[in-house]
Coordinates of C-alpha atoms in Angstrom, one line a residue:
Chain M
X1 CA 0.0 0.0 0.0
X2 CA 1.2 3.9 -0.9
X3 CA 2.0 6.1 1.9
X4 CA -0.1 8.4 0.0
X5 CA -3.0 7.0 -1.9
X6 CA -5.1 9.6 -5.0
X7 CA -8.2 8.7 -6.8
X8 CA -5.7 9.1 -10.0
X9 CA -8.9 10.0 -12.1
X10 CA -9.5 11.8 -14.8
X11 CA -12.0 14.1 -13.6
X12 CA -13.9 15.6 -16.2
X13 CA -15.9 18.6 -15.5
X14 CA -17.8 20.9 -17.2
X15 CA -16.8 24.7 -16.6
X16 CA -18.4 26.3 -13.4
X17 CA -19.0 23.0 -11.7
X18 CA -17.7 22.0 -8.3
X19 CA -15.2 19.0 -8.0
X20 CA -13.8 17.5 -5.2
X21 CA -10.3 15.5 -4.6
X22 CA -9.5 13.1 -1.7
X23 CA -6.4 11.9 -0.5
X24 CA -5.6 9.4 2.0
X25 CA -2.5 9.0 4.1
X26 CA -0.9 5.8 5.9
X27 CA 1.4 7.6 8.9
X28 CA -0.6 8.7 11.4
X29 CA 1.8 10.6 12.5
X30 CA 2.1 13.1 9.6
X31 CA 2.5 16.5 10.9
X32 CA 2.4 18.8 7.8
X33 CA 0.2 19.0 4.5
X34 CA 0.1 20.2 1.2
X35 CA -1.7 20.2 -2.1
X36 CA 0.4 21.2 -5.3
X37 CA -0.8 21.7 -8.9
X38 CA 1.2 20.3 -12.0
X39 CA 0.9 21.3 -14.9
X40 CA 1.6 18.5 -18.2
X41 CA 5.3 18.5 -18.5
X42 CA 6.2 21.0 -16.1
X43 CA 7.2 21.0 -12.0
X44 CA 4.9 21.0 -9.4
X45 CA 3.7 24.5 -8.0
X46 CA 2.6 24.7 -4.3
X47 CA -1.0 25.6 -4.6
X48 CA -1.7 25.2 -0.8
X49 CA -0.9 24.3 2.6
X50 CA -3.3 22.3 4.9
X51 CA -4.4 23.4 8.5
X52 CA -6.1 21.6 10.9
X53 CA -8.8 24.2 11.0
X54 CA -9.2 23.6 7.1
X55 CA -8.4 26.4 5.0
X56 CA -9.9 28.6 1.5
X57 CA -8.0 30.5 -0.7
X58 CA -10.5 32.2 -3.2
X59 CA -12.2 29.4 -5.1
X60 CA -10.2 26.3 -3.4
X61 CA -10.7 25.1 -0.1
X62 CA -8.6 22.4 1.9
X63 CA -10.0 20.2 4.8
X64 CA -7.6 17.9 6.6
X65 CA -9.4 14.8 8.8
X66 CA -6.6 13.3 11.3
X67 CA -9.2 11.0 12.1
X68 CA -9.9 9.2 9.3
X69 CA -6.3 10.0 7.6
X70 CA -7.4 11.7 4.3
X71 CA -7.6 15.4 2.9
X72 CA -9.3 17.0 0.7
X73 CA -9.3 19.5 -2.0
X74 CA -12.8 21.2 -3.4
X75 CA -12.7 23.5 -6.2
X76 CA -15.7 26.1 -6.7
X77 CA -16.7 27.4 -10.1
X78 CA -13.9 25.2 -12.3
X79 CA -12.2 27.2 -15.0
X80 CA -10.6 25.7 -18.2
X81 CA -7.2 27.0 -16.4
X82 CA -7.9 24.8 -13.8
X83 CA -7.0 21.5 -15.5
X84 CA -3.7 20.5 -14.9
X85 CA -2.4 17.4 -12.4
X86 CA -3.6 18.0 -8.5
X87 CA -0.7 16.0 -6.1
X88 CA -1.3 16.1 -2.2
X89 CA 1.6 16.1 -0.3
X90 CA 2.3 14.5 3.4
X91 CA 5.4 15.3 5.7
X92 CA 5.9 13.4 8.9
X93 CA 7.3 16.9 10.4
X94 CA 5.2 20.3 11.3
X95 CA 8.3 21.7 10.3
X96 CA 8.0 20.2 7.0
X97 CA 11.9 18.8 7.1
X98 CA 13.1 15.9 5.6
X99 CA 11.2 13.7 3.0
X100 CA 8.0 14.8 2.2
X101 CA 6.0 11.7 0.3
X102 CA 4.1 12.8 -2.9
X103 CA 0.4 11.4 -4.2
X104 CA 0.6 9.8 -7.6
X105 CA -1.6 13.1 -8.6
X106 CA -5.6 13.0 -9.5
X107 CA -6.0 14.9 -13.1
X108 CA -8.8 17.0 -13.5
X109 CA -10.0 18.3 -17.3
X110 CA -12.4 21.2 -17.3
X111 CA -14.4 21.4 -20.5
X112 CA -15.8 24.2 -21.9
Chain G
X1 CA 14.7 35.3 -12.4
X2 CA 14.6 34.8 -8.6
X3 CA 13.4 31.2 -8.5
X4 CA 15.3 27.4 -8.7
X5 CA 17.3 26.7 -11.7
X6 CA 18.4 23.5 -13.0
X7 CA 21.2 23.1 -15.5
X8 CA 20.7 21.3 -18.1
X9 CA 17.0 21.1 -19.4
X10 CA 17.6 18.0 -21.2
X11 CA 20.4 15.2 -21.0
X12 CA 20.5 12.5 -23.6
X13 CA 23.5 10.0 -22.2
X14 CA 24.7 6.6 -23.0
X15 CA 24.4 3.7 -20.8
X16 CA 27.4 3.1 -18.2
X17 CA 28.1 7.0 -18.7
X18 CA 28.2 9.8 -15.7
X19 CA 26.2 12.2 -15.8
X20 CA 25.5 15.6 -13.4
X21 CA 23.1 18.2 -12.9
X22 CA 23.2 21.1 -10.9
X23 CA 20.5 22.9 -9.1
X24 CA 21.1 26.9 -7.3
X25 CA 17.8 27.0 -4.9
X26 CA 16.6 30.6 -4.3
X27 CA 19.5 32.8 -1.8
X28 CA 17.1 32.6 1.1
X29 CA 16.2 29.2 1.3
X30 CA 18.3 27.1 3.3
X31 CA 16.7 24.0 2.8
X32 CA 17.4 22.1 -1.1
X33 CA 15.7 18.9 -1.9
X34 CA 16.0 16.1 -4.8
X35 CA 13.0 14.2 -6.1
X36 CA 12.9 12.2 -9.4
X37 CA 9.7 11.9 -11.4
X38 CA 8.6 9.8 -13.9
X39 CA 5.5 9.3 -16.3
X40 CA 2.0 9.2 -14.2
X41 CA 3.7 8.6 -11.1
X42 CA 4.3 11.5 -7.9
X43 CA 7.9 12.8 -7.1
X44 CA 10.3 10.3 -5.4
X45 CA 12.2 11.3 -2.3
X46 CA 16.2 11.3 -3.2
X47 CA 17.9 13.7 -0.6
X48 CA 17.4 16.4 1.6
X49 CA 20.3 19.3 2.6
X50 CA 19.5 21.8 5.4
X51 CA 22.5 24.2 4.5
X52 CA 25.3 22.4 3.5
X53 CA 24.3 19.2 5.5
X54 CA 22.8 15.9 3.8
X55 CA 20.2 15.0 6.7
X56 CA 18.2 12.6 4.2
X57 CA 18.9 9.9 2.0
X58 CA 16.1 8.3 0.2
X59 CA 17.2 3.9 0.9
X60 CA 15.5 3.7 -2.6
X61 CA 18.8 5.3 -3.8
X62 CA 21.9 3.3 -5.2
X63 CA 25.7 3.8 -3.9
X64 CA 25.6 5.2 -8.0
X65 CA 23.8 8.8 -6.9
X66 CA 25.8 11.0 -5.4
X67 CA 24.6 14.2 -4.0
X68 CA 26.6 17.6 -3.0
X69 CA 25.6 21.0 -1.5
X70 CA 29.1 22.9 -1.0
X71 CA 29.0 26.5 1.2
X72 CA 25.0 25.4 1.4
X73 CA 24.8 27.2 -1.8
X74 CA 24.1 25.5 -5.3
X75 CA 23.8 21.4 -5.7
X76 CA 24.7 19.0 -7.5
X77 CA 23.9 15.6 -8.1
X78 CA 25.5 12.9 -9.9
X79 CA 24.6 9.5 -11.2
X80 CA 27.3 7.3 -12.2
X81 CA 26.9 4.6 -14.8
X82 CA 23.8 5.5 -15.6
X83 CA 21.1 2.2 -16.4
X84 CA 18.1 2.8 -18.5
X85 CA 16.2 2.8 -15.5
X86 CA 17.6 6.2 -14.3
X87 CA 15.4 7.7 -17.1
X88 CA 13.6 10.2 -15.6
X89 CA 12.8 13.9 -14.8
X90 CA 15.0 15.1 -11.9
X91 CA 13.3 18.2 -9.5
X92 CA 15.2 20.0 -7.7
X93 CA 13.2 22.0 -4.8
X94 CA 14.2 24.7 -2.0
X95 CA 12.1 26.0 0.7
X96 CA 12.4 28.0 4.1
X97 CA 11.8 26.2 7.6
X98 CA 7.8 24.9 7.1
X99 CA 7.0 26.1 3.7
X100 CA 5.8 24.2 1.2
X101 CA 8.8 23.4 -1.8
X102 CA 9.5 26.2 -4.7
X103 CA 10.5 23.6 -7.9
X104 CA 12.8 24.2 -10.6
X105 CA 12.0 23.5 -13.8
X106 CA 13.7 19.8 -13.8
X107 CA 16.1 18.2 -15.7
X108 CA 15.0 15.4 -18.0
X109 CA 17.5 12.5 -18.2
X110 CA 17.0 10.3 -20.7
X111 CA 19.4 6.7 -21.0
X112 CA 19.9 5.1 -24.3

């Protein structure tokens, strides 16, 4: 089993709609969190951090469950600039040092 | 340009040959990372510097990569007798103490 386990898709969505990502992790003691977009054939840009308290950033919002292991990515009102590669990230760390372990990525297409 | 750079873009070697690529992280970061990507998959863990230290090694990694960060400055990483399996793109990232990673652009090895 991956540390780090994505629904690897594809989403495909029609513009304005609402689509969700999950991601679920296998160390329990994972201290830091991440979700980075990637683009096809180019590096991974950070596109957010995760808080415990779950966090938005204009149409994107992130929800972290220590319970139940998983986060989450939502994305409001999907552009066509919005499809690209979505990767969560997990570091054992709240200091995010060391190895962080990388999802195999969940690809989302947004059609007009 | 204030952001990672990898040198080269693209490296087209023979099998059994050496090859190196260097990554400069952005001035401020003290923390430089290598990960290795390949088709559909997530970035692999390689190595981890904090300044000029190597606190990480991935154990996925052979005795044939070799990885440098003189003065905490610019990297380098070498892979020596390269196997067609090394082919891959190679991310270099940096990042301040609990940040998420700032990537460069990669360098994409290919072994023939």
């Amino acid at each position: 089993r991956k540390e780090v386990e994505q629904d690897p898709g594809p989403f495909n969505v029609p513009e304005g709609a609402t689509v969700a990502f999950n991601c679920t992790y296998s160390n329990s003691a994972s201290q830091s969190f991440f979700w980075y977009r990637q683009d096809c054939r180019k590096e991974p840009k950070l596109l957010m951090s995760v808080y415990s308290s779950g966090n938005e950033d204009g149409r994107f919002t992130a929800q972290l469950n220590r319970a139940s292991q998983y986060i989450s990515l939502l994305i409001r009102d999907s552009k066509l600039s919005d499809s690209a590669t979505y990767l969560c990230v997990v570091n054992r760390f709240n200091t995010n040092a060391g190895k962080s372990t990388f999802g195999d990525g969940t690809t989302l297409t947004v059609k007009p | 340009d204030t952001g990672v750079s990898q040198d080269p873009r693209h490296k087209i070697t023979k099998r059994g040959q050496n090859v190196t690529f260097r990554c400069d992280p952005i001035s401020e970061h003290n923390r430089l990372y290598w990960y290795r990507q390949t088709l559909g998959q997530g970035p692999e863990f390689l190595t981890y510097f904090q300044n000029e230290a190597q606190l990480e090694k991935s154990r996925l990694l052979s005795d044939r990569f070799s990885a440098e960060r003189p003065k905490g400055s610019f990297s380098t990483l070498e892979i020596q007798r390269t196997e067609q399996g090394d082919s891959a793109m190679y991310l270099c990232a940096s990042s301040l103490v609990g940040d998420g990673y700032t990537f460069g652009s990669g360098t994409r090895l290919t072994v023939v």
